[in-house]
Short mmCIF file of C-alpha atoms in Angstrom, two decimals:
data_model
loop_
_atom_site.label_atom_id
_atom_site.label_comp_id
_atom_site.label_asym_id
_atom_site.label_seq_id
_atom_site.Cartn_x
_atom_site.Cartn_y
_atom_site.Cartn_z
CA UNK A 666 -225.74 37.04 169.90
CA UNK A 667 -228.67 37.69 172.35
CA UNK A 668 -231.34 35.23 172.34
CA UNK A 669 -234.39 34.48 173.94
CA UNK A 670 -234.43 31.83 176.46
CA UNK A 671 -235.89 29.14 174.59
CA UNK A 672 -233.61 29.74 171.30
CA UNK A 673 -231.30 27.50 170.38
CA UNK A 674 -228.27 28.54 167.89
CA UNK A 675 -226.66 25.99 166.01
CA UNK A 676 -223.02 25.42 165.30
CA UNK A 677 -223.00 26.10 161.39
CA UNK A 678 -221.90 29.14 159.60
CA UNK A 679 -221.89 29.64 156.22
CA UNK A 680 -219.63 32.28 154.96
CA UNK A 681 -219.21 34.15 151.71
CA UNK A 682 -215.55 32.17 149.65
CA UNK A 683 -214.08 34.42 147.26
CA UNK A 684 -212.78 31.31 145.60
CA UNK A 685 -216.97 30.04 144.28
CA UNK A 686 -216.77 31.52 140.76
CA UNK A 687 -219.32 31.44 137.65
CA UNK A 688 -217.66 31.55 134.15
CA UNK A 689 -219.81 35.11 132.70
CA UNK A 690 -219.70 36.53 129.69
CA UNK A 691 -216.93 39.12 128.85
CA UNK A 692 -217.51 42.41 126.25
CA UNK A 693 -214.56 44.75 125.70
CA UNK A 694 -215.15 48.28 127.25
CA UNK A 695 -216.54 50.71 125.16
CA UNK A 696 -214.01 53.43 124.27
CA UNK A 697 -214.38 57.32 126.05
CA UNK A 698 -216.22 59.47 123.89
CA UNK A 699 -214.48 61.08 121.24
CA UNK A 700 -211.93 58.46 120.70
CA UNK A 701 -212.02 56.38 117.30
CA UNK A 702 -212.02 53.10 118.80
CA UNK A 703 -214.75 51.37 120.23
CA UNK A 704 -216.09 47.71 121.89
CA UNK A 705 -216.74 46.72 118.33
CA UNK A 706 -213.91 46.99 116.98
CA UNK A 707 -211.46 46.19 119.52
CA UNK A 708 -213.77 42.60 119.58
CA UNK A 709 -213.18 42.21 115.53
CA UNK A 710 -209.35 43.11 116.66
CA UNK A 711 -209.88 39.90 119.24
CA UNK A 712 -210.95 37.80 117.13
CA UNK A 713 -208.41 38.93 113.86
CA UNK A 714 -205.58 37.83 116.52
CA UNK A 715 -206.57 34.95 116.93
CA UNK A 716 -207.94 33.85 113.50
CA UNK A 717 -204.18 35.13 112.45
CA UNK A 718 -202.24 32.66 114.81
CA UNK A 719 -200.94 28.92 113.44
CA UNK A 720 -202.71 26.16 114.11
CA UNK A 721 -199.28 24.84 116.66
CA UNK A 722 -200.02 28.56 118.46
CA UNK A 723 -203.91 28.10 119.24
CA UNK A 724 -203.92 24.48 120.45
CA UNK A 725 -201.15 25.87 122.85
CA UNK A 726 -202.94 28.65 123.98
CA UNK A 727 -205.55 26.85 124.30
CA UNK A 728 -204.55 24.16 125.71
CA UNK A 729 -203.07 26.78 128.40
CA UNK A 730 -206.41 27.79 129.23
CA UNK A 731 -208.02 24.64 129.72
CA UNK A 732 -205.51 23.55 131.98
CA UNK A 733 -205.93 26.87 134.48
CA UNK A 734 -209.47 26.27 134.21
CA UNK A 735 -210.85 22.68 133.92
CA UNK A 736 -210.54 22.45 137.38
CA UNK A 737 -212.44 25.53 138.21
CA UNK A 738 -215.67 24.90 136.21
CA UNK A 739 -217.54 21.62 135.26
CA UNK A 740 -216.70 21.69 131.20
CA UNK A 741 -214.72 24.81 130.53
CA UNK A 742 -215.07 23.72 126.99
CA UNK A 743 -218.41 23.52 126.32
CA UNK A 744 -218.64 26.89 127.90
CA UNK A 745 -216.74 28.42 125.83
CA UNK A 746 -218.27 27.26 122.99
CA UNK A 747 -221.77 28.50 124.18
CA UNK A 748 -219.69 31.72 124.56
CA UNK A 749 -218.52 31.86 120.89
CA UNK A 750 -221.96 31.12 119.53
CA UNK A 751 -223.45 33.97 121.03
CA UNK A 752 -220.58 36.33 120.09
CA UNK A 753 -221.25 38.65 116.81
CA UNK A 754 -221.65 36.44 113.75
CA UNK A 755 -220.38 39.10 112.05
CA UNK A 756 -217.03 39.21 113.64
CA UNK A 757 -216.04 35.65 112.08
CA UNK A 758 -218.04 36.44 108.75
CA UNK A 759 -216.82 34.60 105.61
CA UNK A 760 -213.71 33.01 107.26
CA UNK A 761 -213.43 29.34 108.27
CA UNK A 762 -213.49 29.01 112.33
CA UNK A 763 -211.92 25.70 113.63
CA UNK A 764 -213.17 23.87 116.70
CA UNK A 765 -209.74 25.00 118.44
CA UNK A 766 -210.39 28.63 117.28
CA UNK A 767 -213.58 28.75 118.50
CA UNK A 768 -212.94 27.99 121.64
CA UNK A 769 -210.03 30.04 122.03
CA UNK A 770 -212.28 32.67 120.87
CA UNK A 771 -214.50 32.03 123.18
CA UNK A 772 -212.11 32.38 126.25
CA UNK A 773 -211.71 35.99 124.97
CA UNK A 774 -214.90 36.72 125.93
CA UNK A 775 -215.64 35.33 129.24
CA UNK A 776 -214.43 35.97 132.36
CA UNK A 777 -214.91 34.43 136.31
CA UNK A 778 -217.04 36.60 138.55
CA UNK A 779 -216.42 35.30 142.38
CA UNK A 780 -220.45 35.82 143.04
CA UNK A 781 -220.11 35.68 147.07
CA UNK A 782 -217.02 37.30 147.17
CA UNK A 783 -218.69 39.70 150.11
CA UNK A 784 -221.66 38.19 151.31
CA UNK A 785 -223.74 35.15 151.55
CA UNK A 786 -226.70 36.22 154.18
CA UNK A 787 -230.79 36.53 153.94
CA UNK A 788 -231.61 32.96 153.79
CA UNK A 789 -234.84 30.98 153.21
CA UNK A 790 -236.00 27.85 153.77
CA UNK A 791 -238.42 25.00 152.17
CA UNK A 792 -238.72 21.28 152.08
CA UNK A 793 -236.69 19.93 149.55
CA UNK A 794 -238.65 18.31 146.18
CA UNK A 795 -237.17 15.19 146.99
CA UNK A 796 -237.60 13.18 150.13
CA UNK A 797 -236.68 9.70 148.86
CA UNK A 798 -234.62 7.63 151.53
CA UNK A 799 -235.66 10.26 154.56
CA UNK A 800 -235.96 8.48 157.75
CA UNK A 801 -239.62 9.53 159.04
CA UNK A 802 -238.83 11.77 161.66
CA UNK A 803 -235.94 13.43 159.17
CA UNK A 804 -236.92 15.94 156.52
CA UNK A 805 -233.94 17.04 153.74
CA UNK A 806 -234.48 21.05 153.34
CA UNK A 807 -233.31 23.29 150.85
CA UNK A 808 -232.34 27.00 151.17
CA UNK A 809 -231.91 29.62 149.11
CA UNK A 810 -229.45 32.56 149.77
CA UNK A 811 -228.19 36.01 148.11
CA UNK A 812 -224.87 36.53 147.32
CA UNK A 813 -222.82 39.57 146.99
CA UNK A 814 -219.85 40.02 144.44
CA UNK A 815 -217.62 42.57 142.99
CA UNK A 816 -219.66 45.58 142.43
CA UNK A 817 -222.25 45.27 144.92
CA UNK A 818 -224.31 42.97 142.56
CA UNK A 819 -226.80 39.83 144.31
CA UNK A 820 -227.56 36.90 142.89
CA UNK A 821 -228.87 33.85 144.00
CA UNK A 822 -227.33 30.38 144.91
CA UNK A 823 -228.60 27.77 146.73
CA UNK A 824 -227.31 24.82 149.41
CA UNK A 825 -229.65 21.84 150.85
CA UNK A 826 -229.34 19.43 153.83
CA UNK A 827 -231.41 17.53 156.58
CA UNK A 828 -233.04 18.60 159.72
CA UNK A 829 -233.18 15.47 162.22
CA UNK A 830 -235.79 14.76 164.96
CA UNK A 831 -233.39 15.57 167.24
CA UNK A 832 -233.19 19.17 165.95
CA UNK A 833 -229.75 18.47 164.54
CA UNK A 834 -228.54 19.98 161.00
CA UNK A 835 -226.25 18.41 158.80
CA UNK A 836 -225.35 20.53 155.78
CA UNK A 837 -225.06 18.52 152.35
CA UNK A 838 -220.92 18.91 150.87
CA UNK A 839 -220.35 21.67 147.47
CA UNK A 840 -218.47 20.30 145.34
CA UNK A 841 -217.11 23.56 144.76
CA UNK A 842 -218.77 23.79 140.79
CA UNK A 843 -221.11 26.64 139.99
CA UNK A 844 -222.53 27.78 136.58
CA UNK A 845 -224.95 30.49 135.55
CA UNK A 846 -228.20 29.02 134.04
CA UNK A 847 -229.51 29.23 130.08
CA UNK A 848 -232.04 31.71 129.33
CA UNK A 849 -234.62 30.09 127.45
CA UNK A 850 -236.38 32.63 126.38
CA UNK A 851 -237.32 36.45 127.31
CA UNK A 852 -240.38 38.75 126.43
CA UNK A 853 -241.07 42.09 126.51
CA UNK A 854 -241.58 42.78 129.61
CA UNK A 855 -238.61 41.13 131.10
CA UNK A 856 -240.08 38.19 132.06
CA UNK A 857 -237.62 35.14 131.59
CA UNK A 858 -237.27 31.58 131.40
CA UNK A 859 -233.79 29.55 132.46
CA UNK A 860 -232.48 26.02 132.57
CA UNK A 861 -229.59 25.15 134.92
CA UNK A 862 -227.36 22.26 134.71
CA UNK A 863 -227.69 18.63 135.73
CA UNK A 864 -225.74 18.95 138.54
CA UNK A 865 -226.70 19.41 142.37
CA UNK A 866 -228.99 22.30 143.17
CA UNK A 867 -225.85 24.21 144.81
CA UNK A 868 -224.13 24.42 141.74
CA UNK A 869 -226.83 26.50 140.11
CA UNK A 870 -226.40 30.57 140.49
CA UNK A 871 -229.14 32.68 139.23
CA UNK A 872 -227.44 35.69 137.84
CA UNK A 873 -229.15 39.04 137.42
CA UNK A 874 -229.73 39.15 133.50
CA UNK A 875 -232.48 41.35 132.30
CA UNK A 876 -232.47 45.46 132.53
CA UNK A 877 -234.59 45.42 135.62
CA UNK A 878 -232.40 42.84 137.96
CA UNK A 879 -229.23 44.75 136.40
CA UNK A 880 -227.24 44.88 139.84
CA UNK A 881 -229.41 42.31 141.70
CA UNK A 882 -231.73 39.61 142.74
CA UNK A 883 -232.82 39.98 146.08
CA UNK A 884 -233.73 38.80 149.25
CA UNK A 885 -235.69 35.56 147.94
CA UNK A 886 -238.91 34.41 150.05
CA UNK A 887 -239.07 31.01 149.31
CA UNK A 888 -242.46 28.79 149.75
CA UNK A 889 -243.77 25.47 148.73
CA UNK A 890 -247.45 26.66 147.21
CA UNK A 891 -250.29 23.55 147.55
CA UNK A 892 -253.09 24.67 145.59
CA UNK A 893 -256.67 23.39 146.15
CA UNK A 894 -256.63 20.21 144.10
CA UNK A 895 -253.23 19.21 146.09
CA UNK A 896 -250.54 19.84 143.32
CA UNK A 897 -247.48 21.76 144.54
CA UNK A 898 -245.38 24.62 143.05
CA UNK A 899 -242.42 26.59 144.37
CA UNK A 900 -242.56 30.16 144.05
CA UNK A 901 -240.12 33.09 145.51
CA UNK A 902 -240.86 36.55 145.72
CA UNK A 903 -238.18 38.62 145.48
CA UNK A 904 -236.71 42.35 144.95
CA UNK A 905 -234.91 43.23 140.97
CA UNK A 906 -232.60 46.19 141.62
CA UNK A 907 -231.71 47.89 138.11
CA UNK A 908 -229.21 50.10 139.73
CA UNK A 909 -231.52 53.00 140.38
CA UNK A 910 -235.04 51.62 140.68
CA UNK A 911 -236.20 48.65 142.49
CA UNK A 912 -239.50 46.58 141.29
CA UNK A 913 -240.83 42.83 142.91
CA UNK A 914 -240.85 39.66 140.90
CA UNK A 915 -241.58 36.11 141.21
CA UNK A 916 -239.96 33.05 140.45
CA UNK A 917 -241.67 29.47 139.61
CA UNK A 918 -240.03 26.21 139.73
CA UNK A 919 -241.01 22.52 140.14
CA UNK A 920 -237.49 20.88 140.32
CA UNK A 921 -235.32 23.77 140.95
CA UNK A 922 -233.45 23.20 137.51
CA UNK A 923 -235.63 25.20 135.03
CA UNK A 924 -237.41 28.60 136.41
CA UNK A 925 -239.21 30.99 135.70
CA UNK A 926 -238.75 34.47 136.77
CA UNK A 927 -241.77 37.34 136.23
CA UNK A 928 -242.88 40.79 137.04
CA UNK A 929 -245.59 41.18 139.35
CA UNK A 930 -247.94 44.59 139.07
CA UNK A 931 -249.52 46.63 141.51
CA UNK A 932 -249.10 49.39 143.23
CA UNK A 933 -248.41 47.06 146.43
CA UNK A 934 -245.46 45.80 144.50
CA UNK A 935 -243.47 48.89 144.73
CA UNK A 936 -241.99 48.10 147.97
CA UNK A 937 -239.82 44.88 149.01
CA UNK A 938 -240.22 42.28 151.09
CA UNK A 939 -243.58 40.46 149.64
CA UNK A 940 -243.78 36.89 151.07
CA UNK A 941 -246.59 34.53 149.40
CA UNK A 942 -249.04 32.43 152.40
CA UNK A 943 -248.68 28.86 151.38
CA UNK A 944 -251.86 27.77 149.94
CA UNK A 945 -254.64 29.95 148.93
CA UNK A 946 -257.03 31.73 151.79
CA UNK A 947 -261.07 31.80 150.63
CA UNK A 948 -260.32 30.92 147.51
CA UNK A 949 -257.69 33.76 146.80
CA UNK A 950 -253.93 33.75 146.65
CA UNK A 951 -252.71 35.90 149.67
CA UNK A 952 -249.85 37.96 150.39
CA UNK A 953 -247.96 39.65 153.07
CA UNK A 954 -246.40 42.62 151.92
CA UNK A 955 -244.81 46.28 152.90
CA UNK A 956 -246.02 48.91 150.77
CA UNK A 957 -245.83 51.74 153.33
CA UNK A 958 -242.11 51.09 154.11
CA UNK A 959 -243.05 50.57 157.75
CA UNK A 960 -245.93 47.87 158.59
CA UNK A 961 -247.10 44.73 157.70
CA UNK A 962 -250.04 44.47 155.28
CA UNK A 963 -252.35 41.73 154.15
CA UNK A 964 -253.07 41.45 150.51
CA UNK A 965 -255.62 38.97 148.70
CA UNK A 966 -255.59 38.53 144.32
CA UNK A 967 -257.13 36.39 142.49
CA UNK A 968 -253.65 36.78 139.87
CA UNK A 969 -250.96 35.67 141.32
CA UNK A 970 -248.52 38.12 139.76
CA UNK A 971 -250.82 41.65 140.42
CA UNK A 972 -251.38 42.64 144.26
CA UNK A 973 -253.43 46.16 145.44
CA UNK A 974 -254.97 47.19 148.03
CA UNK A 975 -254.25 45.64 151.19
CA UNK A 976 -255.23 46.03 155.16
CA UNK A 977 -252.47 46.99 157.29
CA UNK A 978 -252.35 44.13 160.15
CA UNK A 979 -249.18 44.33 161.86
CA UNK A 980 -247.34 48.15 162.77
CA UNK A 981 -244.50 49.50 164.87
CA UNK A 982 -245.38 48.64 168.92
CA UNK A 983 -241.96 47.68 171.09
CA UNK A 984 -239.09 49.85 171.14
CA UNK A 985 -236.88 47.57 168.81
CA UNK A 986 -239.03 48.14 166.06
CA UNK A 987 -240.43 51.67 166.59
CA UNK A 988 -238.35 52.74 163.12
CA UNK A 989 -239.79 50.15 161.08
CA UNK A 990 -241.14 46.29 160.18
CA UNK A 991 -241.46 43.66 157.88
CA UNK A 992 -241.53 39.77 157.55
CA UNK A 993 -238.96 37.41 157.66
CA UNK A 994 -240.53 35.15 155.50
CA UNK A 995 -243.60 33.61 154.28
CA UNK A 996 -245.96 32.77 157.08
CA UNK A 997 -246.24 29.65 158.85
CA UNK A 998 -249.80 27.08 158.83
CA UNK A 999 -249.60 25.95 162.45
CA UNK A 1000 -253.05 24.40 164.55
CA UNK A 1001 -252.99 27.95 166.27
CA UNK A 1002 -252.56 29.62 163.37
CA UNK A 1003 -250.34 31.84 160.54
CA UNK A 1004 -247.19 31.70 162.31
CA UNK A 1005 -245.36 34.94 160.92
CA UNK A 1006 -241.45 35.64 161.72
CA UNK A 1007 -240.86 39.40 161.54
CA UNK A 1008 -237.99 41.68 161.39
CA UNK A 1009 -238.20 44.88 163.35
CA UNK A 1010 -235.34 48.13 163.48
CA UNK A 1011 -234.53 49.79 166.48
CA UNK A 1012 -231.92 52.24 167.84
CA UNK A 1013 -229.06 52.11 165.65
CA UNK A 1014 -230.29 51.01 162.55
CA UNK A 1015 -230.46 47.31 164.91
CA UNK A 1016 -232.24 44.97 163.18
CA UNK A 1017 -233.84 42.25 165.16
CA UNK A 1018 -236.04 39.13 164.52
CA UNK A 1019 -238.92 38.53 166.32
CA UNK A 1020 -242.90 36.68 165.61
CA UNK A 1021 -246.94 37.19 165.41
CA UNK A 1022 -249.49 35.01 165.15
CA UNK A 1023 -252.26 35.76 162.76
CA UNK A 1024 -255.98 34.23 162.52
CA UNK A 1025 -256.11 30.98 160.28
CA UNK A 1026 -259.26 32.03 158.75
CA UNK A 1027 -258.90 35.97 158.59
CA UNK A 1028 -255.29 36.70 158.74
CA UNK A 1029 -256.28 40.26 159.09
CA UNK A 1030 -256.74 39.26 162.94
CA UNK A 1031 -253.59 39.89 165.02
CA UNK A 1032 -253.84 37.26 167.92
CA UNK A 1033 -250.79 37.92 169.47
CA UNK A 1034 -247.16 38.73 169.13
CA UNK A 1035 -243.39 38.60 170.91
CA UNK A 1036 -242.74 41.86 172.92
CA UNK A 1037 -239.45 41.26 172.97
CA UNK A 1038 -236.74 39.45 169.74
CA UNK A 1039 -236.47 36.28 169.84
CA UNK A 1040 -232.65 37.14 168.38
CA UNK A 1041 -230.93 40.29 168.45
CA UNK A 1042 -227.49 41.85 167.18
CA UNK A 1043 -225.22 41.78 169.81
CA UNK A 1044 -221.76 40.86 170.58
CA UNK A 1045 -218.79 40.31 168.33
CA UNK A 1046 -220.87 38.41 165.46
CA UNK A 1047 -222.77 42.39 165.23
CA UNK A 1048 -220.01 43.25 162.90
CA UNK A 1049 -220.10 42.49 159.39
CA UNK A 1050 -220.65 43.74 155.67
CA UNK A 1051 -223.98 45.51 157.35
CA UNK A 1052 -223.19 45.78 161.05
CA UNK A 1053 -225.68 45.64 163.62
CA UNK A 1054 -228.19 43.64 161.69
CA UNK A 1055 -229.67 39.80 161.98
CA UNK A 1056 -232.41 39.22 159.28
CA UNK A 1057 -233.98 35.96 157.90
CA UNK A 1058 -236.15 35.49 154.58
CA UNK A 1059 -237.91 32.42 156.07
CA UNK A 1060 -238.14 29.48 158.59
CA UNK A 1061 -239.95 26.27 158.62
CA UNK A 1062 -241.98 24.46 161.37
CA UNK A 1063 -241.06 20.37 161.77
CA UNK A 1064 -243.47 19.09 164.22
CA UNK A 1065 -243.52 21.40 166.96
CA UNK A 1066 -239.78 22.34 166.30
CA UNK A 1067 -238.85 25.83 164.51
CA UNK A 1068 -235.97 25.96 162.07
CA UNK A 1069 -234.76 29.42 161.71
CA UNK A 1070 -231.75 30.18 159.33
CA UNK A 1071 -230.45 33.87 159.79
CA UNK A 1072 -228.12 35.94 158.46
CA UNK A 1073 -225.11 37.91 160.29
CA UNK A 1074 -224.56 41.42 159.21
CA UNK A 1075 -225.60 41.16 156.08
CA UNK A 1076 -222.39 38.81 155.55
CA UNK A 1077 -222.62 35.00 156.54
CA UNK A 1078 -225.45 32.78 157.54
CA UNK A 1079 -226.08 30.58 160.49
CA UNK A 1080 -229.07 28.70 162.39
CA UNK A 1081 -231.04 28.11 165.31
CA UNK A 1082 -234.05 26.33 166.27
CA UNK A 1083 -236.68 26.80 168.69
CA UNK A 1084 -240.10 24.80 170.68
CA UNK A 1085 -242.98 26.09 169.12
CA UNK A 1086 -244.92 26.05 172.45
CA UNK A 1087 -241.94 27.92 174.30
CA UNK A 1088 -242.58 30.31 171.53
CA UNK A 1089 -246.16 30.79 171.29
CA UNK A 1090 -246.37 30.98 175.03
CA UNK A 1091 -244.03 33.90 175.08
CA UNK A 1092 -246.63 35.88 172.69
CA UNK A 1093 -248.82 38.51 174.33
#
């Protein structure tokens, strides 16, 4: 991999493993047209087999199951049970279900979906909620990254772990657990609310579920939001795919344990790649966005879910990004300025990662900007799910040290760090 001078890449990769699985819910196939059966009634033919076995034959069976999968997913049993109640009442109507036929029931309908089968790439990056027992020179980070399974479909998981003074990552252990949150609740305009478990942050996967985010959840821009009175919120921007149509959405959390995940409006939402500044600017929430598929805009609202308009600030000048740009990321409050991480394609479809510096008080000023990527594609670690193709979805600034986490060809991600005055002094 080709980097500036001044860049530092870390030892740590972390790869896609076929073997992470989320217990999701199973329905039958519905039957070709023309033929007389159909998902409903091969599900009532489910759940007649099993309501027609002895009492001796479910506890095997089940017990069967539970033993392949206890191992594989904190609680198999309470899973299934969730997966039972939301099956057809209609299917079990006027018959007595026992606790052991319920959950064997249950089983029937679910199934294990390895979510980063492919791909586990685009990270971003924010200080962790928590920072009880930090040394003070130490900050404990949390990332969020998209994940690629069977069928081309992203969701979203997450790791965390600590960046030293040093400039020194340690990555916090998986236990190797993953679950799909509950949706709390879901209006109509496919706007949701989720709870994940109690566990660790890295065993939570947000899983496409409404029309809109049908074969993904993209590319999340994370950023810790301080509003004007001081209170913090963590929002991500991000791209829904439906399959045919993409639109951008936002998601809310405090804790990272219960979310909320909305549409935005606008017609500068109709692109991807929106990243959120972290704090207001004049009194307005501000935006970076992409809505002309090439250049970087500036957007101001005073709703935090509808962006227009905009002023284009940053566009195509250097070779490696003559086809198009975008950011990497939310931008960056440093004394000098918005620090903004961008991501620009050159020959080849090459994507490379390189930075501008925007006014603190009108980031529609430009005040300077790397001529030349900080990191490149290059080498053997060029090939990959996407060759030819390094990308991040945001850094952080410790001190006066950069923390960049990048993915590979669109398949595994790794780090590297960088001075912030080597950097700014290589801007033009």
């Amino acid at each position: 991999m080709s980097n500036s001078a001044f860049v530092s890449r870390l030892p740590i990769l972390l790869r896609p493993n076929p073997a992470s699985v989320v217990l999701r819910p199973f329905i039958p196939a519905i039957a070709p047209m023309g033929k007389a059966s159909s998902d409903a009634v091969r599900a009532q033919r489910i759940v007649d087999g099993v309501l027609a076995l002895s009492a001796i034959e479910v506890a095997s069976e089940l017990g069967r199951v539970l033993t392949d999968f206890s191992g594989r997913h904190r609680d198999v049993a309470l899973l299934f049970r969730e997966r039972f109640r939301q099956i057809d009442p209609a299917l079990c109507e006027g018959r007595d279900v026992t606790p052991d036929q319920a959950l064997l029931i249950g089983s029937y309908f679910s199934h294990e979906y390895s979510y980063m089968a492919a791909a586990l790439f685009n990270p971003s990056i924010v200080t962790h909620p928590d920072q009880s027992g930090m040394d003070p020179d130490a900050i404990r980070f949390l990332i969020s990254l998209r994940c690629v399974g069977e069928g081309h479909i992203s969701s979203l998981t997450f790791r965390t772990g600590v960046l030293a003074s040093c400039g020194s990552v340690t990555m916090d252990t998986v236990n190797g657990h993953a679950s799909v949150p509950r949706v709390l609740g879901e209006n109509a305009d496919g706007d949701i609310e989720i709870q994940c478990g109690d566990g660790p942050v890295s065993e939570c996967v947000i899983f496409p579920v409404t029309a809109a985010q049908r074969n993904g959840i993209e590319d999340v821009r994370l950023v810790r939001f301080v509003e004007d009175d001081g209170s913090t919120c963590y929002y991500g921007t991000y791209t829904a795919f439906s399959g045919s149509e993409i639109r951008s959405e936002l998601l809310q959390t405090n804790d990272f344990h219960r979310f909320a995940l909305e549409t935005m409006t606008g017609d500068a939402t109709r692109n991807k790649g929106m990243a959120l500044f972290p704090r207001r600017i004049g009194g307005r929430y501000a935006m970076l966005g992409r809505q002309d598929g090439e250049s970087i805009w500036y957007l101001t609202s005073d709703k935090l879910r509808d962006w227009s308009g905009g002023v284009r600030v940053i566009r195509p000048r250097y070779p490696w990004e003559f086809v198009q740009m975008g950011n990497c990321g939310p931008p960056m409050e440093i004394d000098e300025g918005w620090l903004v991480l961008t991501h620009g394609v050159g020959p080849m479809r090459n994507y490379s990662i390189g930075a501008a510096l925007l006014d603190k008080n009108d980031p529609t000023k430009l005040l300077a900007r790397t001529p030349h990527p900080l990191v490149r594609p290059d080498g053997e670690e060029r090939e990959g799910y996407v060759p030819n193709v390094v990308y991040s979805c945001g850094a952080m600034v410790c001190g006066r040290t950069l923390l960049l986490p990048y993915a590979l060809a669109d398949s595994l991600t790794t780090f590297a760090t960088a001075p912030l005055d080597r950097l700014l002094a290589s801007m033009e």
